[in-house]
Tab-separated table of C-alpha atoms and ligand atoms in Angstrom:
chain	number	residue	atom	x	y	z
A	1	MET	CA	22.269	-10.615	-33.102
A	2	LYS	CA	21.994	-12.751	-30.026
A	3	SER	CA	18.911	-14.805	-29.368
A	4	GLY	CA	17.210	-15.290	-25.985
A	5	ILE	CA	15.190	-18.029	-24.504
A	6	THR	CA	12.993	-18.716	-21.487
A	7	PHE	CA	11.661	-21.508	-19.304
A	8	ASP	CA	9.131	-22.857	-21.745
A	9	ASP	CA	11.761	-23.121	-24.527
A	10	VAL	CA	13.793	-25.770	-22.733
A	11	LEU	CA	13.671	-28.911	-20.658
A	12	LEU	CA	16.328	-30.528	-18.503
A	13	VAL	CA	17.788	-33.750	-19.916
A	14	PRO	CA	17.263	-36.719	-17.537
A	15	LYS	CA	20.471	-38.236	-16.130
A	16	LYS	CA	21.266	-41.431	-14.197
A	17	SER	CA	20.406	-40.977	-10.615
A	18	SER	CA	21.530	-42.605	-7.381
A	19	VAL	CA	18.881	-41.046	-5.236
A	20	SER	CA	16.681	-43.405	-3.403
A	21	SER	CA	14.279	-40.903	-1.857
A	22	ARG	CA	13.905	-37.337	-2.919
A	23	LYS	CA	13.646	-36.311	0.718
A	24	THR	CA	17.401	-36.930	1.128
A	25	ILE	CA	18.079	-34.177	-1.437
A	26	SER	CA	19.409	-30.927	0.134
A	27	VAL	CA	18.016	-27.653	-1.281
A	28	SER	CA	20.055	-25.422	0.985
A	29	THR	CA	21.597	-22.412	-0.649
A	30	LYS	CA	22.957	-18.896	-0.263
A	31	LEU	CA	20.844	-15.840	-0.494
A	32	THR	CA	23.777	-13.457	-0.323
A	33	LYS	CA	27.540	-13.837	0.372
A	34	ASN	CA	26.792	-14.074	4.070
A	35	ILE	CA	23.220	-15.419	4.420
A	36	LYS	CA	22.307	-19.097	4.082
A	37	LEU	CA	18.837	-20.510	3.543
A	38	ASN	CA	17.510	-23.982	3.744
A	39	TYR	CA	15.022	-23.321	0.839
A	40	PRO	CA	15.963	-21.294	-2.212
A	41	ILE	CA	12.718	-19.172	-2.195
A	42	VAL	CA	12.305	-15.388	-1.676
A	43	SER	CA	8.957	-13.608	-1.643
A	44	SER	CA	8.833	-10.572	-3.797
A	45	ASN	CA	9.012	-6.988	-2.508
A	46	MET	CA	5.603	-6.167	-3.913
A	47	ASP	CA	2.858	-4.588	-1.862
A	48	THR	CA	0.473	-7.310	-2.779
A	49	VAL	CA	2.929	-10.025	-1.815
A	50	THR	CA	5.166	-9.217	1.108
A	51	GLU	CA	4.303	-7.603	4.369
A	52	ALA	CA	4.991	-8.897	7.855
A	53	GLU	CA	2.690	-11.874	7.723
A	54	MET	CA	4.141	-13.190	4.457
A	55	ALA	CA	7.751	-12.636	5.673
A	56	ILE	CA	7.060	-14.528	8.916
A	57	GLU	CA	5.654	-17.479	7.084
A	58	MET	CA	8.428	-17.505	4.536
A	59	ALA	CA	11.195	-17.504	7.119
A	60	ARG	CA	9.378	-20.098	9.277
A	61	ASN	CA	9.397	-22.397	6.253
A	62	GLY	CA	12.944	-22.000	5.170
A	63	GLY	CA	12.802	-19.063	2.743
A	64	ILE	CA	12.780	-15.272	3.329
A	65	GLY	CA	10.412	-12.415	2.513
A	66	ILE	CA	11.441	-8.878	1.444
A	67	ILE	CA	9.132	-6.264	2.814
A	68	HIS	CA	8.056	-3.761	0.022
A	69	ARG	CA	8.916	-0.095	0.107
A	70	PHE	CA	5.613	1.419	-0.931
A	71	ASN	CA	5.014	2.745	2.496
A	72	SER	CA	6.342	5.197	4.981
A	73	ILE	CA	9.635	4.452	6.781
A	74	GLU	CA	7.711	3.976	10.012
A	75	GLU	CA	5.320	1.466	8.447
A	76	GLN	CA	8.145	-0.454	6.888
A	77	VAL	CA	10.115	-0.501	10.118
A	78	GLU	CA	7.035	-1.643	12.110
A	79	MET	CA	6.786	-4.582	9.750
A	80	VAL	CA	10.416	-5.522	10.046
A	81	SER	CA	10.138	-5.320	13.900
A	82	THR	CA	7.052	-7.537	13.839
A	83	VAL	CA	8.925	-10.237	11.957
A	84	LYS	CA	11.994	-9.906	14.130
A	85	ARG	CA	9.801	-10.374	17.241
A	86	ALA	CA	7.629	-13.151	15.846
A	87	GLU	CA	9.973	-15.810	17.128
A	88	SER	CA	13.037	-15.886	19.226
A	89	LEU	CA	14.295	-18.361	21.774
A	90	VAL	CA	14.858	-15.466	24.269
A	91	ILE	CA	12.780	-12.361	23.648
A	92	ASP	CA	15.081	-9.524	24.874
A	93	ASN	CA	12.483	-6.830	25.285
A	94	PRO	CA	8.998	-8.294	25.760
A	95	TYR	CA	5.879	-6.169	25.112
A	96	ARG	CA	4.566	-4.789	28.296
A	97	VAL	CA	1.712	-2.617	29.643
A	98	SER	CA	1.248	-0.577	32.759
A	99	LEU	CA	-0.956	-1.681	35.755
A	100	GLU	CA	-3.456	0.885	34.726
A	101	ALA	CA	-3.724	-0.154	31.067
A	102	LYS	CA	-7.424	-0.736	30.018
A	103	LEU	CA	-8.723	-3.965	28.443
A	104	ASP	CA	-9.228	-2.112	25.106
A	105	GLU	CA	-5.619	-1.082	25.008
A	106	ILE	CA	-4.381	-4.616	25.986
A	107	LYS	CA	-6.512	-6.286	23.226
A	108	PHE	CA	-5.321	-3.681	20.649
A	109	LEU	CA	-1.727	-4.249	21.433
A	110	MET	CA	-2.009	-8.018	21.420
A	111	LYS	CA	-3.574	-7.795	17.926
A	112	LYS	CA	-1.338	-5.243	16.562
A	113	LYS	CA	1.827	-6.917	17.625
A	114	LYS	CA	0.512	-10.378	16.952
A	115	VAL	CA	1.314	-11.684	20.464
A	116	HIS	CA	-0.576	-13.798	22.928
A	117	SER	CA	0.782	-12.396	26.154
A	118	LEU	CA	1.966	-9.142	27.709
A	119	LEU	CA	3.979	-8.512	30.763
A	120	VAL	CA	2.613	-6.009	33.305
A	121	SER	CA	5.375	-3.711	34.606
A	122	GLU	CA	6.023	-0.679	36.693
A	123	ASN	CA	9.438	1.155	36.454
A	124	GLY	CA	10.724	-1.761	34.468
A	125	LYS	CA	9.890	-4.257	37.255
A	126	LEU	CA	7.649	-7.286	36.751
A	127	GLN	CA	4.148	-6.889	38.286
A	128	GLY	CA	2.096	-9.478	36.474
A	129	ILE	CA	1.369	-11.274	33.193
A	130	ILE	CA	-1.701	-11.291	30.932
A	131	THR	CA	-2.311	-14.006	28.320
A	132	SER	CA	-4.979	-14.015	25.578
A	133	ARG	CA	-6.710	-16.734	27.658
A	134	ASP	CA	-7.103	-14.372	30.571
A	135	ILE	CA	-9.029	-11.742	28.580
A	136	ARG	CA	-11.327	-14.133	26.650
A	137	PHE	CA	-14.375	-13.382	28.780
A	138	GLU	CA	-13.442	-10.121	30.382
A	139	VAL	CA	-15.609	-7.053	29.809
A	140	ASN	CA	-14.475	-3.575	29.129
A	141	GLY	CA	-13.737	-1.274	31.975
A	142	LYS	CA	-11.190	-3.519	33.698
A	143	SER	CA	-7.423	-2.629	33.858
A	144	ALA	CA	-4.402	-4.813	33.709
A	145	LYS	CA	-4.069	-4.974	37.474
A	146	ASP	CA	-7.617	-6.630	37.706
A	147	ILE	CA	-6.965	-9.194	34.967
A	148	MET	CA	-3.295	-10.125	35.343
A	149	THR	CA	-1.765	-13.176	37.119
A	150	PRO	CA	0.091	-11.316	39.922
A	151	ARG	CA	3.833	-11.416	40.474
A	152	GLU	CA	3.723	-13.761	43.476
A	153	LYS	CA	2.052	-16.415	41.307
A	154	ILE	CA	4.470	-16.167	38.393
A	155	ILE	CA	7.314	-18.641	37.996
A	156	THR	CA	10.430	-16.803	36.537
A	157	GLY	CA	13.829	-17.519	35.389
A	158	THR	CA	17.027	-15.409	35.057
A	159	ILE	CA	19.085	-14.179	32.176
A	160	ASP	CA	21.336	-17.195	32.844
A	161	THR	CA	18.470	-19.786	32.406
A	162	SER	CA	19.457	-22.019	29.582
A	163	ILE	CA	16.875	-23.095	26.987
A	164	GLU	CA	17.156	-26.752	28.262
A	165	ASP	CA	16.416	-25.481	31.872
A	166	ALA	CA	13.555	-23.291	30.554
A	167	LYS	CA	12.060	-26.324	28.838
A	168	ASN	CA	12.158	-28.306	32.077
A	169	ILE	CA	10.578	-25.490	34.155
A	170	LEU	CA	7.826	-24.799	31.539
A	171	ASP	CA	7.107	-28.622	31.589
A	172	LYS	CA	7.295	-29.029	35.320
A	173	TYR	CA	4.780	-26.186	36.068
A	174	ARG	CA	2.662	-26.788	32.921
A	175	ILE	CA	3.078	-23.126	31.967
A	176	GLU	CA	3.526	-21.408	28.538
A	177	LYS	CA	5.659	-18.349	29.504
A	178	LEU	CA	8.766	-17.872	31.531
A	179	PRO	CA	9.577	-14.164	32.240
A	180	LEU	CA	13.322	-13.614	33.105
A	181	VAL	CA	14.063	-11.122	35.844
A	182	ASP	CA	17.212	-9.994	37.680
A	183	SER	CA	17.726	-9.930	41.526
A	184	GLU	CA	15.719	-6.643	41.679
A	185	ASN	CA	12.745	-8.038	39.711
A	186	ARG	CA	13.594	-6.005	36.683
A	187	ILE	CA	12.396	-7.604	33.408
A	188	MET	CA	15.308	-9.028	31.476
A	189	GLY	CA	13.524	-11.218	28.851
A	190	LEU	CA	10.890	-13.800	28.138
A	191	ILE	CA	10.968	-17.430	27.025
A	192	THR	CA	7.931	-19.094	25.684
A	193	ALA	CA	6.947	-22.758	25.216
A	194	LYS	CA	5.701	-21.951	21.743
A	195	ASP	CA	9.024	-20.599	20.608
A	196	ILE	CA	10.868	-23.670	21.972
A	197	LEU	CA	8.347	-26.010	20.216
A	198	ASN	CA	8.628	-24.046	16.955
A	199	SER	CA	12.439	-24.504	16.981
A	200	ILE	CA	11.984	-28.189	17.346
A	201	ASN	CA	9.153	-28.506	14.820
A	202	ARG	CA	10.716	-26.188	12.224
A	203	PRO	CA	14.177	-27.339	11.602
A	204	ASN	CA	14.291	-25.566	8.359
A	205	ALA	CA	13.409	-22.110	9.579
A	206	SER	CA	15.606	-19.249	8.489
A	207	LEU	CA	17.033	-17.833	11.667
A	208	ASP	CA	19.564	-15.209	12.763
A	209	LYS	CA	22.222	-15.859	15.535
A	210	LYS	CA	19.618	-15.090	18.200
A	211	GLY	CA	17.006	-17.475	16.821
A	212	LYS	CA	14.878	-14.674	15.236
A	213	LEU	CA	13.302	-15.030	11.873
A	214	LEU	CA	15.371	-13.540	8.942
A	215	VAL	CA	13.767	-10.682	7.056
A	216	GLY	CA	14.669	-8.417	4.190
A	217	ALA	CA	13.347	-4.940	3.151
A	218	ALA	CA	13.440	-2.992	-0.107
A	219	ILE	CA	14.630	0.563	-0.558
A	220	GLY	CA	14.524	2.932	-3.591
A	221	VAL	CA	16.699	5.850	-4.506
A	222	LYS	CA	14.755	8.713	-2.841
A	223	ASP	CA	14.901	8.548	0.964
A	224	TYR	CA	17.413	5.616	0.942
A	225	LEU	CA	19.865	6.815	3.626
A	226	GLU	CA	17.199	7.531	6.228
A	227	ARG	CA	15.246	4.457	5.313
A	228	THR	CA	18.243	2.068	5.458
A	229	LYS	CA	19.289	3.544	8.833
A	230	ALA	CA	15.863	2.971	10.315
A	231	LEU	CA	15.665	-0.548	8.881
A	232	VAL	CA	19.115	-1.536	10.119
A	233	ASP	CA	18.210	-0.144	13.572
A	234	ALA	CA	15.137	-2.385	13.505
A	235	GLY	CA	17.292	-5.402	12.921
A	236	VAL	CA	16.706	-6.101	9.141
A	237	ASP	CA	19.060	-8.822	7.875
A	238	VAL	CA	19.348	-7.828	4.269
A	239	ILE	CA	18.454	-4.771	2.144
A	240	VAL	CA	17.296	-4.930	-1.480
A	241	ILE	CA	17.960	-2.005	-3.713
A	242	ASP	CA	14.782	-2.070	-5.830
A	243	ILE	CA	15.426	-0.377	-9.094
A	244	ALA	CA	13.807	-1.556	-12.340
A	245	HIS	CA	16.947	-0.634	-14.396
A	246	GLY	CA	19.629	-1.548	-11.895
A	247	HIS	CA	22.504	-1.185	-14.287
A	248	SER	CA	22.529	2.505	-13.851
A	249	ASP	CA	24.729	5.188	-12.205
A	250	LEU	CA	21.789	5.865	-9.847
A	251	ALA	CA	21.961	2.270	-8.585
A	252	ILE	CA	25.656	2.077	-8.397
A	253	ASN	CA	25.905	5.317	-6.375
A	254	THR	CA	23.114	4.196	-4.083
A	255	LEU	CA	24.880	0.855	-3.489
A	256	GLN	CA	28.274	2.403	-2.832
A	257	THR	CA	26.911	4.895	-0.408
A	258	ILE	CA	25.023	2.256	1.600
A	259	LYS	CA	27.970	-0.046	1.644
A	260	LYS	CA	30.152	2.793	2.944
A	261	ASN	CA	27.625	3.677	5.755
A	262	PHE	CA	26.138	0.448	6.881
A	263	LYS	CA	27.218	-3.126	7.811
A	264	VAL	CA	24.326	-5.017	6.177
A	265	ASP	CA	24.159	-7.368	3.205
A	266	ILE	CA	22.838	-5.693	0.055
A	267	ILE	CA	21.045	-7.306	-2.865
A	268	ALA	CA	21.313	-5.078	-5.914
A	269	GLY	CA	19.274	-5.089	-9.018
A	270	ASN	CA	17.473	-5.631	-11.287
A	271	VAL	CA	19.803	-6.453	-14.184
A	272	ALA	CA	19.771	-8.910	-17.050
A	273	THR	CA	23.367	-8.753	-18.517
A	274	GLY	CA	26.828	-9.883	-17.499
A	275	GLU	CA	28.092	-6.313	-17.608
A	276	GLY	CA	25.289	-5.252	-15.200
A	277	VAL	CA	26.273	-7.988	-12.772
A	278	LYS	CA	30.023	-7.087	-12.981
A	279	ASP	CA	29.366	-3.382	-12.318
A	280	LEU	CA	27.094	-4.063	-9.312
A	281	ILE	CA	29.431	-6.610	-7.770
A	282	GLU	CA	32.430	-4.306	-8.132
A	283	ALA	CA	30.373	-1.615	-6.468
A	284	GLY	CA	29.910	-3.902	-3.436
A	285	ALA	CA	26.723	-5.993	-4.020
A	286	ASP	CA	26.380	-9.185	-1.878
A	287	ALA	CA	23.840	-10.721	-4.197
A	288	ILE	CA	22.350	-9.760	-7.670
A	289	LYS	CA	18.789	-9.862	-8.559
A	290	VAL	CA	18.249	-10.797	-12.156
A	291	GLY	CA	15.170	-10.065	-14.290
A	292	VAL	CA	14.084	-7.266	-16.677
A	293	GLY	CA	10.540	-7.787	-17.769
A	294	PRO	CA	9.731	-11.427	-17.082
A	295	GLY	CA	7.296	-10.840	-14.144
A	296	SER	CA	3.640	-11.828	-14.444
A	297	ILE	CA	2.516	-8.202	-13.985
A	298	CYS	CA	5.394	-6.596	-15.998
A	299	ILE	CA	4.805	-4.686	-19.222
A	300	THR	CA	8.340	-3.167	-19.257
A	301	ARG	CA	9.102	-5.003	-22.505
A	302	ILE	CA	5.958	-3.831	-24.162
A	303	VAL	CA	6.305	-0.191	-22.979
A	304	THR	CA	10.076	0.233	-23.412
A	305	GLY	CA	10.997	-2.558	-25.981
A	306	ALA	CA	13.877	-3.527	-23.473
A	307	GLY	CA	14.457	-6.692	-21.690
A	308	ILE	CA	15.997	-10.234	-21.911
A	309	PRO	CA	14.144	-13.555	-21.877
A	310	GLN	CA	14.662	-14.768	-18.308
A	311	LEU	CA	16.487	-18.058	-18.840
A	312	THR	CA	19.126	-16.321	-21.055
A	313	ALA	CA	19.393	-13.577	-18.566
A	314	VAL	CA	19.986	-16.034	-15.618
A	315	LEU	CA	22.503	-18.108	-17.575
A	316	GLU	CA	24.566	-15.034	-18.575
A	317	CYS	CA	24.310	-13.236	-15.316
A	318	SER	CA	25.082	-16.423	-13.182
A	319	SER	CA	28.196	-17.179	-15.301
A	320	ILE	CA	29.672	-13.801	-14.364
A	321	ALA	CA	28.546	-13.723	-10.820
A	322	LYS	CA	30.013	-17.143	-10.270
A	323	LYS	CA	33.530	-15.777	-10.987
A	324	TYR	CA	33.104	-13.503	-8.001
A	325	ASP	CA	31.356	-16.118	-5.854
A	326	VAL	CA	28.285	-13.854	-5.530
A	327	PRO	CA	24.797	-15.490	-5.507
A	328	VAL	CA	22.163	-14.653	-8.122
A	329	ILE	CA	18.383	-14.371	-7.506
A	330	ALA	CA	16.179	-15.196	-10.476
A	331	ASP	CA	13.390	-12.621	-10.164
A	332	GLY	CA	10.183	-13.079	-12.063
A	333	GLY	CA	8.345	-15.325	-14.495
A	334	ILE	CA	8.387	-18.403	-12.350
A	335	ARG	CA	5.042	-20.286	-12.366
A	336	THR	CA	5.831	-23.841	-11.446
A	337	SER	CA	8.341	-26.009	-9.592
A	338	GLY	CA	9.722	-26.953	-13.077
A	339	ASP	CA	10.451	-23.221	-13.730
A	340	LEU	CA	12.142	-23.092	-10.252
A	341	THR	CA	14.325	-26.039	-11.075
A	342	LYS	CA	15.270	-24.555	-14.482
A	343	ALA	CA	16.215	-21.258	-12.922
A	344	LEU	CA	18.484	-22.944	-10.394
A	345	ALA	CA	19.934	-25.308	-12.976
A	346	ALA	CA	20.821	-22.196	-15.031
A	347	GLY	CA	22.988	-20.931	-12.125
A	348	ALA	CA	20.665	-18.907	-9.805
A	349	SER	CA	21.034	-19.643	-6.033
A	350	THR	CA	17.488	-18.536	-5.233
A	351	VAL	CA	14.344	-17.436	-6.955
A	352	MET	CA	11.995	-14.527	-6.136
A	353	LEU	CA	8.252	-15.195	-6.479
A	354	GLY	CA	5.435	-12.785	-6.971
A	355	SER	CA	2.290	-14.219	-8.580
A	356	VAL	CA	2.793	-17.778	-7.137
A	357	LEU	CA	2.523	-16.336	-3.647
A	358	ALA	CA	0.077	-13.385	-4.210
A	359	GLY	CA	-2.894	-15.700	-3.851
A	360	THR	CA	-2.079	-17.080	-0.409
A	361	ASP	CA	-3.590	-16.480	3.006
A	362	GLU	CA	-0.420	-14.594	4.084
A	363	SER	CA	-0.326	-12.070	1.223
A	364	PRO	CA	-1.764	-8.616	2.025
A	365	GLY	CA	-5.366	-7.992	0.864
A	366	GLU	CA	-8.738	-9.561	0.911
A	367	ILE	CA	-9.986	-12.627	-0.772
A	368	LEU	CA	-12.431	-11.702	-3.573
A	369	ILE	CA	-14.984	-13.748	-5.459
A	370	LYS	CA	-14.620	-13.577	-9.279
A	371	ASP	CA	-16.862	-15.792	-11.438
A	372	GLY	CA	-17.746	-17.898	-8.407
A	373	ARG	CA	-14.069	-18.560	-7.593
A	374	ARG	CA	-11.872	-17.136	-4.854
A	375	ALA	CA	-9.053	-14.746	-5.985
A	376	LYS	CA	-6.629	-12.052	-4.680
A	377	ILE	CA	-5.261	-8.860	-6.356
A	378	ILE	CA	-1.705	-8.591	-7.607
A	379	ARG	CA	-0.267	-5.296	-8.590
A	380	GLY	CA	2.827	-4.401	-10.617
A	381	MET	CA	5.057	-2.054	-8.543
A	382	ALA	CA	5.766	0.128	-11.526
A	383	GLY	CA	2.025	0.534	-12.284
A	384	TYR	CA	-0.408	3.230	-11.318
A	385	GLY	CA	-1.998	1.496	-8.386
A	386	ALA	CA	1.313	0.857	-6.441
A	387	ASN	CA	2.412	4.494	-6.975
A	388	MET	CA	-0.733	6.070	-5.620
A	389	SER	CA	-1.129	6.575	-1.959
A	390	LYS	CA	-3.833	4.441	-0.318
A	391	ARG	CA	-6.219	7.426	-0.242
A	392	GLU	CA	-5.708	8.202	-3.888
A	393	ARG	CA	-6.218	4.581	-4.764
A	394	GLU	CA	-9.497	4.406	-2.924
A	395	ASN	CA	-10.675	7.610	-4.744
A	396	MET	CA	-9.368	6.251	-8.081
A	397	ARG	CA	-7.303	9.459	-8.649
A	398	SER	CA	-4.876	8.186	-11.267
A	399	ASP	CA	-4.847	11.700	-12.835
A	400	VAL	CA	-2.461	12.935	-10.163
A	401	PHE	CA	0.317	10.816	-11.428
A	402	ASP	CA	2.601	11.671	-14.123
A	403	ILE	CA	4.095	8.196	-14.706
A	404	VAL	CA	4.427	5.876	-17.632
A	405	PRO	CA	3.300	2.630	-16.077
A	406	GLU	CA	5.445	-0.523	-16.608
A	407	GLY	CA	3.145	-2.749	-14.625
A	408	VAL	CA	-0.379	-3.793	-14.502
A	409	GLU	CA	-3.003	-5.014	-11.934
A	410	GLY	CA	-4.763	-8.295	-12.124
A	411	ILE	CA	-6.043	-11.134	-9.980
A	412	VAL	CA	-4.529	-14.559	-9.159
A	413	PRO	CA	-6.522	-17.596	-7.850
A	414	TYR	CA	-6.709	-18.068	-4.057
A	415	ARG	CA	-4.162	-20.733	-3.279
A	416	GLY	CA	-4.307	-21.448	0.462
A	417	SER	CA	-1.321	-21.229	2.695
A	418	VAL	CA	2.324	-20.330	1.888
A	419	LYS	CA	3.393	-23.494	3.707
A	420	ASP	CA	1.586	-25.788	1.289
A	421	ILE	CA	2.769	-23.957	-1.730
A	422	LEU	CA	6.390	-24.131	-0.513
A	423	LYS	CA	6.002	-27.854	0.210
A	424	GLN	CA	4.868	-28.463	-3.420
A	425	LEU	CA	7.601	-26.282	-4.972
A	426	ILE	CA	10.352	-27.931	-2.844
A	427	GLY	CA	8.997	-31.445	-3.562
A	428	GLY	CA	9.022	-30.657	-7.279
A	429	LEU	CA	12.497	-29.213	-7.025
A	430	GLN	CA	13.934	-32.196	-5.125
A	431	SER	CA	12.445	-34.432	-7.884
A	432	GLY	CA	13.948	-32.260	-10.589
A	433	ILE	CA	17.341	-32.386	-8.989
A	434	SER	CA	17.061	-36.227	-8.872
A	435	TYR	CA	16.053	-36.298	-12.559
A	436	CYS	CA	19.341	-34.464	-13.257
A	437	GLY	CA	21.304	-37.062	-11.243
A	438	GLY	CA	22.175	-34.621	-8.429
A	439	HIS	CA	21.805	-34.590	-4.702
A	440	SER	CA	21.864	-30.838	-4.103
A	441	ILE	CA	21.500	-27.537	-5.937
A	442	LEU	CA	25.227	-27.572	-6.735
A	443	GLY	CA	24.925	-31.098	-8.126
A	444	LEU	CA	21.943	-29.883	-10.300
A	445	GLN	CA	24.046	-27.013	-11.619
A	446	GLN	CA	26.943	-29.253	-12.468
A	447	ASN	CA	24.863	-31.905	-14.153
A	448	ALA	CA	22.301	-29.719	-15.877
A	449	GLU	CA	21.925	-30.109	-19.582
A	450	PHE	CA	19.204	-28.093	-21.249
A	451	ILE	CA	17.490	-29.191	-24.457
A	452	ARG	CA	15.599	-26.765	-26.669
A	453	ILE	CA	12.157	-27.865	-27.494
A	454	SER	CA	9.656	-27.114	-30.210
A	455	GLY	CA	6.125	-25.818	-29.913
A	456	ALA	CA	4.966	-29.366	-30.274
A	457	GLY	CA	7.334	-30.478	-27.579
A	458	LYS	CA	5.953	-27.824	-25.198
A	459	LYS	CA	2.337	-28.900	-26.002
A	460	GLU	CA	3.258	-32.445	-25.211
A	461	SER	CA	4.785	-31.389	-21.814
A	462	GLY	CA	1.525	-30.376	-20.279
A	463	SER	CA	-1.560	-32.555	-19.902
A	464	HIS	CA	-3.198	-32.919	-23.232
A	465	ASP	CA	-5.915	-34.625	-25.194
A	466	ILE	CA	-8.034	-35.248	-22.151
A	467	GLY	CA	-11.206	-33.561	-20.808
A	468	ARG	CA	-10.909	-31.148	-17.849
A	469	PHE	CA	-13.101	-31.193	-14.699
B	1	LIG	P1	6.254	-12.904	-10.946
B	1	LIG	O1	6.310	-13.437	-12.351
B	1	LIG	O2	6.805	-13.828	-9.862
B	1	LIG	O3	7.211	-11.622	-10.907
B	1	LIG	O4	4.957	-12.384	-10.454
B	1	LIG	C1	7.536	-10.855	-9.773
B	1	LIG	C2	8.543	-9.756	-10.112
B	1	LIG	O5	8.079	-8.840	-11.078
B	1	LIG	C3	8.764	-7.692	-10.874
B	1	LIG	N1	7.844	-6.518	-10.912
B	1	LIG	C4	7.651	-5.673	-11.970
B	1	LIG	N2	8.255	-5.657	-13.190
B	1	LIG	N3	6.793	-3.736	-13.753
B	1	LIG	C5	7.799	-4.650	-14.097
B	1	LIG	O6	8.362	-4.576	-15.183
B	1	LIG	C6	6.156	-3.802	-12.575
B	1	LIG	O7	5.248	-3.022	-12.307
B	1	LIG	C7	6.539	-4.753	-11.556
B	1	LIG	N4	6.172	-5.090	-10.354
B	1	LIG	C8	6.912	-6.193	-9.910
B	1	LIG	C9	9.474	-7.684	-9.664
B	1	LIG	O8	10.871	-7.890	-9.940
B	1	LIG	C10	8.814	-8.922	-8.916
B	1	LIG	O9	9.696	-9.516	-8.037
């Protein structure tokens, strides 16, 4: 009988290091065969973890978010579009309103689309611009034409305006937005000062060829053809086939059909064995998601008796995936930057995080107070809650569901912003790489030597024998 181990069973043996500052250590990696990331971190496709806001913040800070699938196709597509439009050096199709649009409508659109300006147009031609500053003190009843800065006062560029020229124009006229028009005043795009500044201030952001944030989305096996088509049309960068037991005919057929019909990178999973990895790669997967039962909210191993401790799963799966040069995502069970370092050292190219990110400002859901402390809800996607519609959840009608749950609901402490958490995780990872004598994730993997530890060794590893505030 084989034996299996996980993060707390091991430590990495320290090696001689030539690193003078951990900041010089590169943590860039591959998410899939064709997608590179500056940070090896992916937010989980869970409905209490990743919707548009999380995906935007993850991509701005070097990772990527995978929008969950527990929604209608329209809702998921809307979230993907929100991420794709959140940043772009040139916005191809800026949001616009008509001259007659009422203030309520303008405010609603700005809030829903998370933008601070709208162009006013008639028959595709530029008539004016409204920014959030223009409507701060306006009262209801007014329309776009009463509030907007009119066309004759707007400085514009053309489709040929370079980013460098746009920067100079924005600076010269002290303006925030530069609409692009053609010779007949038709709207051709928009360049904003904020997007240019973002590209300078966020050198690690995960961007596509047009400077838009990268985003992924999950699909299941039910409406997958229709859903994938809608997501691809919305510009999604990567699709995750989200199946708890990914080493199955169902997963393989889904993967092959999608690969045949669409040109988009596919992450397939979840699996926990070398054979699972081999079968999914041979069916066309561009990355493999590894993890059966390690997640904070998972009870798969309790309910079914099946699973593999996560470090063993990552070691075995990565060794097979490496032969095909296909990246592995270690999904579930990661609590600290030490776990992150161990997962990458074991061969994963990225990790997927659920509970670590569920308590942030950017995760869906409200902040609760529990025993005087702030907290947020996390919900297993194979549990009752996630499988009920919103209405059923609100009415607590779990009786309508004929499922055997493999996930639970719980709370996680409120943890502030995603950006700060990523900073801590990446800082810890860079130090971890340095302890292993490496300068990059590849160096970490080449040098990594795990040592098994005892219960006493584990106890010694955390803070101990001191009082806690
Ligand atoms: P962490 O530990 O980061 O794990 O919170 C997140 C991962 O857990 C998986 N997941 C589930 N697994 N039942 C399961 O067995 C569930 O209900 C469930 N919901 C999420 C998923 O892979 C996620 O990324």
